[in-house]
Amino acid sequence: EAQVTQNPRYLITVTGKKLTVTCSQNMNHEYMSWYRQDPGLGLRQIYYSMNVEVTDKGDVPEGYKVSRKEKRNFPLILESPSPNQTSLYFCASSPGARAREAFFGQGTRLTVV
Amino acid sequence: GDSVTQMEGPVTLSEEAFLTINCTYTATGYPSLFWYVQYPGEGLQLLLKATKADDKGSNKGFEATYRKETTSFHLEKGSVQVSDSAVYFCALGGAGTALIFGKGTTLSVSS
């Protein structure tokens, strides 16, 4: 089954404790991205990757890092989480070099206290 | 820059009512347009799409027509069901690399 898998689904952490949210897709898609969803703001892109070893900032990259060492994986790293990063996070992948028909993961609800 | 504006929610309807969720866009060139649906506790799923002017996307009884003259892509369904309760996002795929999303419209259908 074609899918994008994120882990964990839920995470509560404390300010400053480094964390990683994993994302994996099994569709051999070139394009992967991370979004955060906040009430009243919709979805905003954090980072994206057009292929292995190619990543770039989206609209709200501050406080986040990503890497793309393999085509299928695109982890999101919060080196020093802060309460304003409490949000619902989605990983997405698309065929080709641009985000067109995107396939989304189930989401990770992160709470930073 | 590119942007999407969709009607504010929530939208509350009775089962079998007619649904319209308005979506308008601003973009240069000829973007692709999408409607995504997010059921409670789940990720976004593509509902329908249209890639050029006058295209009609349709799926699960939902329809939307790409109207370049009015820069709109309104979502419609003739008879909603309780199971249609969800958040609906209009999105645009333009010249850039990111999909541009509207803020979402929550639909609540009661029996």
XYZ file of N, CA and C in Angstrom:
672
model
N 0.840 -1.190 0.000
C 0.000 0.000 0.000
C 0.875 1.240 0.000
N 0.548 2.164 -0.923
C 1.284 3.429 -1.016
C 0.984 4.277 0.209
N 2.031 4.730 0.882
C 1.756 5.527 2.073
C 2.966 6.348 2.505
N 2.646 7.352 3.311
C 3.639 8.165 3.997
C 3.458 7.889 5.485
N 4.528 7.484 6.141
C 4.450 7.079 7.542
C 5.268 8.017 8.405
N 4.583 8.576 9.399
C 5.240 9.461 10.353
C 5.253 8.802 11.718
N 6.299 9.080 12.471
C 6.357 8.644 13.862
C 7.141 9.643 14.703
N 6.690 9.867 15.945
C 5.486 9.292 16.555
C 4.230 10.047 16.136
N 3.067 9.549 16.498
C 1.807 10.246 16.235
C 1.564 11.337 17.263
N 1.999 11.089 18.476
C 1.823 12.053 19.557
C 3.132 12.141 20.340
N 3.474 13.371 20.745
C 4.720 13.557 21.493
C 4.571 14.764 22.410
N 4.862 14.557 23.678
C 4.931 15.640 24.650
C 6.375 15.702 25.118
N 6.974 16.887 25.048
C 8.368 17.019 25.430
C 8.562 18.323 26.186
N 9.762 18.505 26.712
C 10.059 19.711 27.476
C 10.935 20.640 26.639
N 10.857 21.903 26.961
C 11.640 22.912 26.253
C 13.113 22.549 26.264
N 13.723 22.622 25.057
C 15.157 22.406 24.940
C 15.609 20.985 24.706
N 14.721 20.016 24.805
C 15.124 18.622 24.625
C 14.993 18.223 23.161
N 16.108 17.963 22.535
C 16.139 17.660 21.109
C 15.227 16.491 20.747
N 14.536 16.607 19.637
C 13.686 15.515 19.198
C 13.711 15.404 17.668
N 13.354 14.223 17.212
C 13.276 13.952 15.776
C 11.943 13.295 15.467
N 11.280 13.789 14.450
C 10.067 13.163 13.928
C 10.435 12.508 12.598
N 10.188 11.230 12.493
C 10.587 10.519 11.279
C 9.464 10.535 10.246
N 9.856 10.447 8.991
C 8.918 10.390 7.873
C 9.505 9.472 6.816
N 8.691 8.549 6.350
C 9.148 7.618 5.328
C 8.034 7.407 4.307
N 8.418 7.362 3.016
C 7.432 7.100 1.960
C 7.898 5.933 1.098
N 6.930 5.165 0.608
C 7.255 3.964 -0.172
C 6.843 4.080 -1.632
N 6.748 5.312 -2.125
C 6.278 5.539 -3.485
C 7.387 6.000 -4.419
N 8.616 6.040 -3.930
C 9.773 6.473 -4.733
C 9.619 7.926 -5.216
N 8.976 8.751 -4.410
C 8.771 10.144 -4.784
C 10.037 10.960 -4.588
N 10.246 11.894 -5.533
C 11.412 12.776 -5.402
C 11.177 13.865 -4.346
N 9.981 14.417 -4.344
C 9.703 15.616 -3.544
C 9.095 15.231 -2.209
N 9.672 15.769 -1.124
C 9.107 15.586 0.202
C 9.126 16.919 0.931
N 8.182 17.087 1.848
C 8.106 18.352 2.560
C 7.485 18.150 3.934
N 7.686 19.138 4.783
C 7.089 19.187 6.107
C 6.232 20.446 6.221
N 5.038 20.256 6.811
C 4.116 21.361 7.080
C 3.783 21.348 8.565
N 3.427 22.514 9.060
C 2.789 22.594 10.364
C 1.408 23.201 10.184
N 0.466 22.689 10.990
C -0.919 23.143 10.907
C -1.297 23.763 12.239
N -1.714 25.015 12.187
C -2.102 25.736 13.382
C -3.478 26.355 13.174
N -4.296 26.406 14.228
C -5.659 26.959 14.095
C -5.639 28.374 13.532
N -6.457 28.601 12.530
C -6.558 29.918 11.926
C -5.459 30.271 10.952
N -4.448 29.427 10.856
C -3.320 29.704 9.962
C -3.205 28.698 8.822
N -3.961 27.624 8.872
C -3.888 26.620 7.828
C -2.577 25.860 7.885
N -2.109 25.390 6.730
C -0.857 24.656 6.651
C 0.240 25.561 6.108
N 1.368 25.519 6.770
C 2.519 26.305 6.332
C 3.709 25.385 6.155
N 4.429 25.591 5.066
C 5.545 24.706 4.751
C 6.780 25.096 5.565
N 7.430 24.089 6.150
C 8.612 24.324 6.985
C 9.890 24.165 6.147
N 10.039 23.000 5.579
C 11.180 22.670 4.717
C 10.699 21.742 3.617
N 11.472 21.690 2.539
C 11.182 20.738 1.490
C 12.475 20.195 0.910
N 12.324 19.103 0.176
C 13.471 18.473 -0.460
C 13.061 18.005 -1.847
N 13.838 18.393 -2.839
C 13.502 18.017 -4.206
C 14.159 16.699 -4.618
N 15.131 16.256 -3.827
C 15.738 14.950 -4.070
C 16.775 14.692 -2.980
N 17.452 13.576 -3.047
C 18.460 13.225 -2.044
C 19.524 14.322 -1.976
N 19.840 14.705 -0.744
C 20.852 15.721 -0.457
C 20.479 17.124 -0.951
N 19.242 17.347 -1.329
C 18.779 18.668 -1.772
C 17.616 19.096 -0.888
N 17.872 20.069 -0.005
C 16.813 20.566 0.871
C 16.798 22.085 0.817
N 15.651 22.659 1.166
C 15.544 24.120 1.153
C 14.457 24.558 2.116
N 14.545 25.831 2.518
C 13.607 26.385 3.483
C 12.263 26.660 2.836
N 11.224 26.429 3.637
C 9.888 26.828 3.247
C 9.553 28.176 3.859
N 8.305 28.338 4.265
C 7.848 29.625 4.792
C 8.196 29.854 6.251
N 8.308 28.785 7.034
C 8.531 28.930 8.479
C 9.622 27.981 8.950
N 10.879 28.164 8.518
C 11.931 27.193 8.828
C 12.624 27.374 10.174
N 12.411 28.533 10.842
C 13.190 28.833 12.046
C 12.938 27.804 13.134
N 14.018 27.274 13.685
C 13.926 26.321 14.779
C 13.859 24.865 14.329
N 13.934 24.638 13.045
C 13.844 23.282 12.501
C 15.053 22.961 11.626
N 15.349 21.667 11.537
C 16.342 21.155 10.593
C 15.775 19.924 9.923
N 16.290 19.625 8.740
C 15.903 18.407 8.036
C 17.144 17.805 7.394
N 17.005 16.574 6.964
C 18.051 15.942 6.173
C 17.397 14.987 5.180
N 18.110 14.719 4.080
C 17.581 13.786 3.070
C 18.752 12.940 2.566
N 19.073 11.948 3.360
C 20.193 11.067 3.022
C 19.740 9.921 2.133
N 18.479 9.561 2.231
C 17.910 8.507 1.393
C 16.632 9.059 0.777
N 16.275 8.512 -0.368
C 15.107 9.036 -1.068
C 13.833 8.847 -0.256
N 13.698 7.783 0.486
C 12.440 7.466 1.150
C 12.264 8.193 2.475
N 13.323 8.682 3.098
C 13.236 9.242 4.446
C 13.512 10.739 4.489
N 12.767 11.430 5.338
C 12.913 12.886 5.443
C 12.592 13.291 6.880
N 13.493 13.096 7.802
C 13.221 13.412 9.207
C 13.228 14.912 9.485
N 12.401 15.297 10.441
C 12.335 16.679 10.924
C 12.970 16.722 12.309
N 13.912 17.625 12.482
C 14.673 17.709 13.724
C 14.420 19.047 14.396
N 14.080 18.984 15.678
C 13.962 20.185 16.496
C 15.098 20.124 17.502
N 16.127 20.925 17.291
C 17.336 20.861 18.124
C 17.054 21.343 19.551
N 16.258 22.394 19.678
C 15.938 22.947 20.994
C 14.492 23.434 20.967
N 13.544 22.501 21.120
C 12.120 22.855 20.972
C 11.687 23.931 21.961
N 10.768 24.765 21.508
C 10.184 25.797 22.360
C 8.665 25.669 22.294
N 7.959 26.233 23.281
C 6.496 26.100 23.312
C 5.810 26.595 22.039
N 6.381 27.569 21.326
C 5.728 28.056 20.103
C 5.844 27.055 18.947
N 6.519 25.940 19.175
C 6.560 24.877 18.177
C 5.524 23.786 18.471
N 4.715 24.010 19.480
C 3.574 23.132 19.717
C 2.628 23.256 18.529
N 2.369 22.135 17.869
C 1.608 22.194 16.624
C 1.322 20.778 16.142
N 0.575 20.708 15.040
C 0.335 19.447 14.347
C 1.196 19.456 13.088
N 2.033 18.443 12.941
C 3.007 18.407 11.854
C 2.638 17.322 10.851
N 2.791 17.662 9.573
C 2.532 16.710 8.507
C 3.713 16.621 7.574
N 4.057 15.393 7.232
C 5.012 15.122 6.177
C 4.227 14.800 4.905
N 4.746 15.197 3.761
C 4.068 14.923 2.492
C 5.092 14.574 1.427
N 4.673 13.782 0.457
C 5.554 13.485 -0.678
C 4.778 13.618 -1.973
N 5.520 13.905 -3.057
C 4.919 14.075 -4.380
C 5.857 13.521 -5.428
N 5.286 13.007 -6.514
C 6.153 12.608 -7.622
C 6.702 13.838 -8.326
N 7.829 13.767 -8.920
C 8.367 14.883 -9.668
C 9.037 15.905 -8.774
N 9.447 16.994 -9.390
C 10.267 17.982 -8.694
C 9.452 19.023 -7.942
N 8.161 19.010 -8.065
C 7.366 20.044 -7.390
C 6.198 19.415 -6.655
N 5.720 20.139 -5.661
C 4.615 19.634 -4.835
C 3.313 19.784 -5.590
N 2.930 18.747 -6.296
C 1.640 18.779 -6.958
C 0.679 17.888 -6.208
N 0.381 16.735 -6.703
C -0.570 15.866 -6.008
C 0.140 15.248 -4.812
N 0.020 15.892 -3.681
C 0.779 15.489 -2.500
C 0.062 14.404 -1.717
N 0.858 13.482 -1.169
C 0.363 12.423 -0.306
C 0.858 12.734 1.103
N -0.066 12.738 2.053
C 0.265 13.176 3.399
C 0.345 12.015 4.376
N 1.210 12.175 5.364
C 1.233 11.269 6.491
C 0.072 11.556 7.436
N -0.030 10.763 8.496
C -1.150 10.868 9.428
C -1.020 12.027 10.397
N 0.162 12.600 10.480
C 0.341 13.738 11.359
C 1.017 13.363 12.673
N 1.736 14.326 13.232
C 2.353 14.189 14.553
C 1.934 15.387 15.382
N 1.239 15.107 16.476
C 0.828 16.190 17.362
C 1.902 16.351 18.418
N 2.585 17.515 18.362
C 3.683 17.803 19.263
C 3.277 18.862 20.272
N 3.543 18.588 21.531
C 3.335 19.557 22.608
C 4.663 19.778 23.300
N 5.085 21.047 23.368
C 6.315 21.404 24.049
C 5.947 22.201 25.306
N 6.330 21.696 26.458
C 5.955 22.357 27.724
C 7.180 22.982 28.396
N 2.465 37.465 -4.236
C 2.674 36.036 -4.427
C 1.356 35.294 -4.539
N 1.471 34.008 -4.795
C 0.279 33.161 -4.909
C -0.458 33.062 -3.578
N -1.765 32.988 -3.645
C -2.551 32.858 -2.420
C -3.878 32.193 -2.711
N -4.476 31.646 -1.650
C -5.784 31.004 -1.732
C -6.654 31.555 -0.614
N -7.874 31.885 -0.928
C -8.834 32.363 0.062
C -10.062 31.473 0.006
N -10.423 30.876 1.109
C -11.629 30.068 1.154
C -12.528 30.562 2.275
N -13.800 30.235 2.141
C -14.782 30.773 3.072
C -14.496 30.308 4.488
N -14.796 31.184 5.433
C -14.607 30.850 6.829
C -15.671 29.851 7.244
N -15.325 28.998 8.173
C -16.324 28.090 8.710
C -16.706 28.513 10.122
N -17.308 27.610 10.871
C -17.727 26.308 10.382
C -19.006 26.383 9.554
N -19.172 25.405 8.716
C -20.393 25.244 7.955
C -21.176 24.090 8.582
N -22.402 24.372 8.957
C -23.241 23.358 9.612
C -24.448 23.086 8.732
N -24.630 21.823 8.350
C -25.723 21.441 7.462
C -26.438 20.207 7.979
N -27.649 20.048 7.537
C -28.389 18.817 7.790
C -28.099 17.822 6.671
N -28.220 16.558 6.998
C -28.001 15.515 5.999
C -28.892 15.754 4.783
N -28.333 15.524 3.598
C -28.998 15.669 2.298
C -29.073 17.127 1.835
N -28.520 18.049 2.572
C -28.490 19.447 2.123
C -27.427 19.620 1.043
N -27.538 20.742 0.312
C -26.577 21.088 -0.730
C -25.408 21.851 -0.098
N -24.208 21.500 -0.546
C -23.002 22.115 0.010
C -22.275 22.940 -1.046
N -21.887 24.149 -0.667
C -20.927 24.926 -1.447
C -19.887 25.476 -0.495
N -18.620 25.285 -0.807
C -17.523 25.936 -0.095
C -16.748 26.744 -1.130
N -16.729 28.048 -0.922
C -16.107 28.939 -1.894
C -14.587 28.968 -1.749
N -13.919 29.041 -2.897
C -12.468 29.154 -2.934
C -12.081 30.046 -4.107
N -11.294 31.064 -3.831
C -10.746 31.895 -4.896
C -9.233 31.934 -4.758
N -8.556 32.240 -5.832
C -7.102 32.192 -5.806
C -6.498 33.391 -6.522
N -5.246 33.646 -6.206
C -4.424 34.625 -6.908
C -3.143 33.924 -7.308
N -2.835 33.944 -8.587
C -1.623 33.275 -9.060
C -1.236 33.810 -10.424
N 0.034 33.761 -10.696
C 0.493 34.060 -12.047
C 0.516 32.760 -12.834
N 0.332 32.883 -14.126
C 0.389 31.685 -14.951
C -0.849 30.835 -14.821
N -0.641 29.530 -14.926
C -1.759 28.582 -14.971
C -1.560 27.506 -13.908
N -1.993 27.801 -12.696
C -1.771 26.841 -11.613
C -2.693 25.632 -11.711
N -2.329 24.568 -11.023
C -3.237 23.461 -10.774
C -3.970 23.748 -9.468
N -5.204 23.266 -9.374
C -6.031 23.519 -8.196
C -6.496 22.207 -7.588
N -6.578 22.174 -6.267
C -6.880 20.949 -5.543
C -7.858 21.234 -4.411
N -8.635 20.219 -4.056
C -9.340 20.178 -2.791
C -8.847 18.962 -2.018
N -8.432 19.228 -0.771
C -8.034 18.165 0.132
C -9.064 18.085 1.264
N -9.212 16.888 1.831
C -10.119 16.690 2.952
C -9.336 16.069 4.116
N -9.638 16.552 5.308
C -8.993 16.030 6.524
C -10.074 15.551 7.476
N -10.209 14.236 7.610
C -11.143 13.663 8.572
C -10.525 13.716 9.965
N -11.351 13.717 10.992
C -10.833 13.852 12.357
C -9.722 12.857 12.667
N -8.606 13.375 13.157
C -7.498 12.531 13.567
C -6.669 11.965 12.437
N -6.910 12.435 11.226
C -6.179 11.883 10.082
C -5.410 12.962 9.332
N -4.571 12.522 8.394
C -3.872 13.447 7.531
C -4.766 13.916 6.390
N -4.216 14.768 5.549
C -4.982 15.280 4.420
C -5.006 14.258 3.291
N -6.158 14.158 2.636
C -6.294 13.281 1.479
C -6.750 14.115 0.292
N -6.188 13.826 -0.855
C -6.632 14.521 -2.049
C -8.071 14.120 -2.366
N -8.950 15.107 -2.520
C -10.347 14.838 -2.840
C -10.583 14.933 -4.349
N -10.101 16.031 -4.951
C -10.223 16.186 -6.390
C -9.244 17.249 -6.863
N -9.035 17.304 -8.165
C -8.091 18.268 -8.712
C -8.525 18.696 -10.110
N -7.962 19.822 -10.559
C -8.148 20.302 -11.926
C -6.867 20.998 -12.348
N -6.419 20.729 -13.532
C -5.115 21.231 -13.954
C -5.176 22.349 -14.980
N -6.344 22.608 -15.568
C -6.438 23.723 -16.513
C -7.838 24.307 -16.485
N -7.951 25.485 -17.067
C -9.224 26.220 -17.063
C -10.351 25.370 -17.644
N -11.506 25.452 -16.995
C -12.744 24.764 -17.379
C -12.733 23.277 -17.049
N -11.641 22.757 -16.526
C -11.630 21.371 -16.052
C -12.584 21.239 -14.880
N -13.281 20.112 -14.803
C -14.094 19.817 -13.634
C -13.497 18.612 -12.950
N -13.127 18.768 -11.688
C -12.698 17.633 -10.882
C -13.897 17.071 -10.136
N -13.913 15.743 -9.955
C -15.038 15.147 -9.235
C -14.583 13.873 -8.543
N -15.214 13.620 -7.385
C -14.880 12.426 -6.614
C -15.880 12.314 -5.472
N -16.381 11.136 -5.210
C -17.276 10.855 -4.073
C -18.480 11.790 -4.048
N -18.960 12.237 -5.186
C -20.115 13.127 -5.243
C -19.759 14.599 -5.145
N -18.508 14.909 -4.860
C -18.046 16.287 -4.820
C -17.577 16.715 -6.214
N -17.783 18.005 -6.508
C -17.336 18.556 -7.786
C -16.763 19.946 -7.575
N -15.832 20.322 -8.461
C -15.337 21.698 -8.481
C -14.865 21.990 -9.893
N -15.163 23.198 -10.394
C -14.786 23.587 -11.750
C -13.788 24.722 -11.683
N -12.723 24.590 -12.443
C -11.644 25.579 -12.516
C -12.122 26.730 -13.407
N -12.414 27.875 -12.776
C -12.919 29.035 -13.499
C -11.844 30.111 -13.527
N -11.169 30.227 -14.657
C -10.081 31.201 -14.737
C -10.622 32.632 -14.751
N -11.784 32.826 -15.365
C -12.316 34.198 -15.486
C -12.689 34.786 -14.125
N -13.066 33.919 -13.181
C -13.417 34.401 -11.840
C -12.379 33.962 -10.809
N -11.309 33.355 -11.261
C -10.242 32.797 -10.394
C -10.843 32.051 -9.204
N -11.714 31.097 -9.518
C -12.407 30.376 -8.460
C -12.370 28.875 -8.685
N -12.585 28.139 -7.603
C -12.601 26.678 -7.647
C -13.512 26.212 -6.505
N -14.778 26.528 -6.596
C -15.728 26.258 -5.522
C -16.060 24.774 -5.428
N -16.133 24.262 -4.215
C -16.458 22.863 -3.985
C -17.965 22.719 -3.771
N -18.577 21.735 -4.420
C -20.017 21.525 -4.294
C -20.325 20.044 -4.138
N -21.418 19.800 -3.406
C -21.960 18.444 -3.335
C -23.471 18.562 -3.217
N -24.170 17.757 -3.959
C -25.620 17.893 -4.030
C -26.348 17.438 -2.778
N -25.790 16.453 -2.069
C -26.486 15.882 -0.924
C -25.444 15.354 0.058
N -25.184 16.126 1.117
C -24.127 15.731 2.045
C -24.612 14.653 3.015
N -23.650 13.906 3.514
C -23.900 12.862 4.499
C -23.134 13.179 5.785
N -23.551 12.540 6.863
C -22.848 12.744 8.134
C -21.364 12.415 7.981
N -21.067 11.408 7.182
C -19.677 10.972 6.984
C -18.824 12.005 6.234
N -19.442 13.031 5.692
C -18.693 14.104 5.012
C -18.147 15.134 5.996
N -18.516 15.031 7.247
C -18.017 15.963 8.264
C -16.503 15.882 8.329
N -15.846 17.006 8.096
C -14.392 17.039 7.982
C -13.960 18.487 7.788
N -12.649 18.671 7.669
C -12.115 19.977 7.291
C -11.671 19.897 5.832
N -12.069 20.889 5.039
C -11.778 20.914 3.616
C -10.814 22.054 3.299
N -9.768 21.714 2.559
C -8.745 22.690 2.203
C -8.682 22.852 0.689
N -8.749 24.074 0.247
C -8.473 24.402 -1.144
C -6.966 24.661 -1.262
N -6.350 24.225 -2.347
C -4.908 24.395 -2.499
C -4.554 24.693 -3.942
N -3.423 25.343 -4.100
C -2.959 25.789 -5.418
C -1.530 25.304 -5.621
N -1.265 24.767 -6.778
C 0.090 24.390 -7.150
C 0.530 25.281 -8.298
N 1.338 26.291 -7.972
C 1.712 27.263 -8.979
C 3.120 27.068 -9.488
N 3.798 28.196 -9.717
C 5.149 28.140 -10.279
C 6.186 27.743 -9.239
N 5.875 27.944 -7.981
C 6.827 27.611 -6.931
C 6.819 26.139 -6.600
N 7.547 25.785 -5.568
C 7.676 24.375 -5.211
C 6.629 23.912 -4.200
N 6.005 24.827 -3.492
C 5.081 24.432 -2.424
C 3.633 24.523 -2.875
N 2.815 23.637 -2.352
C 1.375 23.816 -2.461
C 0.987 24.958 -1.533
N 0.116 25.828 -2.000
C -0.386 26.929 -1.195
C -1.787 26.562 -0.749
N -2.004 26.510 0.572
C -3.280 26.077 1.119
C -4.104 27.255 1.617
N -5.415 27.131 1.486
C -6.303 27.998 2.220
C -6.305 27.592 3.683
N -7.052 28.332 4.509
C -7.013 28.085 5.948
C -7.914 26.942 6.390
N -8.695 26.423 5.469
C -9.546 25.292 5.799
C -10.939 25.717 6.207
N -11.907 24.898 5.860
C -13.304 25.117 6.226
C -13.823 23.859 6.891
N -14.303 24.007 8.115
C -14.843 22.863 8.844
C -16.309 22.662 8.465
N -16.627 21.460 8.056
C -18.005 21.091 7.715
C -18.528 20.127 8.766
N -19.686 20.436 9.307
C -20.339 19.560 10.264
C -21.732 19.227 9.731
N -22.014 17.937 9.547
C -23.297 17.492 9.015
C -24.020 16.695 10.089
N -25.246 17.074 10.357
C -26.027 16.370 11.383
C -27.177 15.595 10.735
N -27.543 14.516 11.396
C -28.619 13.651 10.853
C -29.988 14.117 11.309
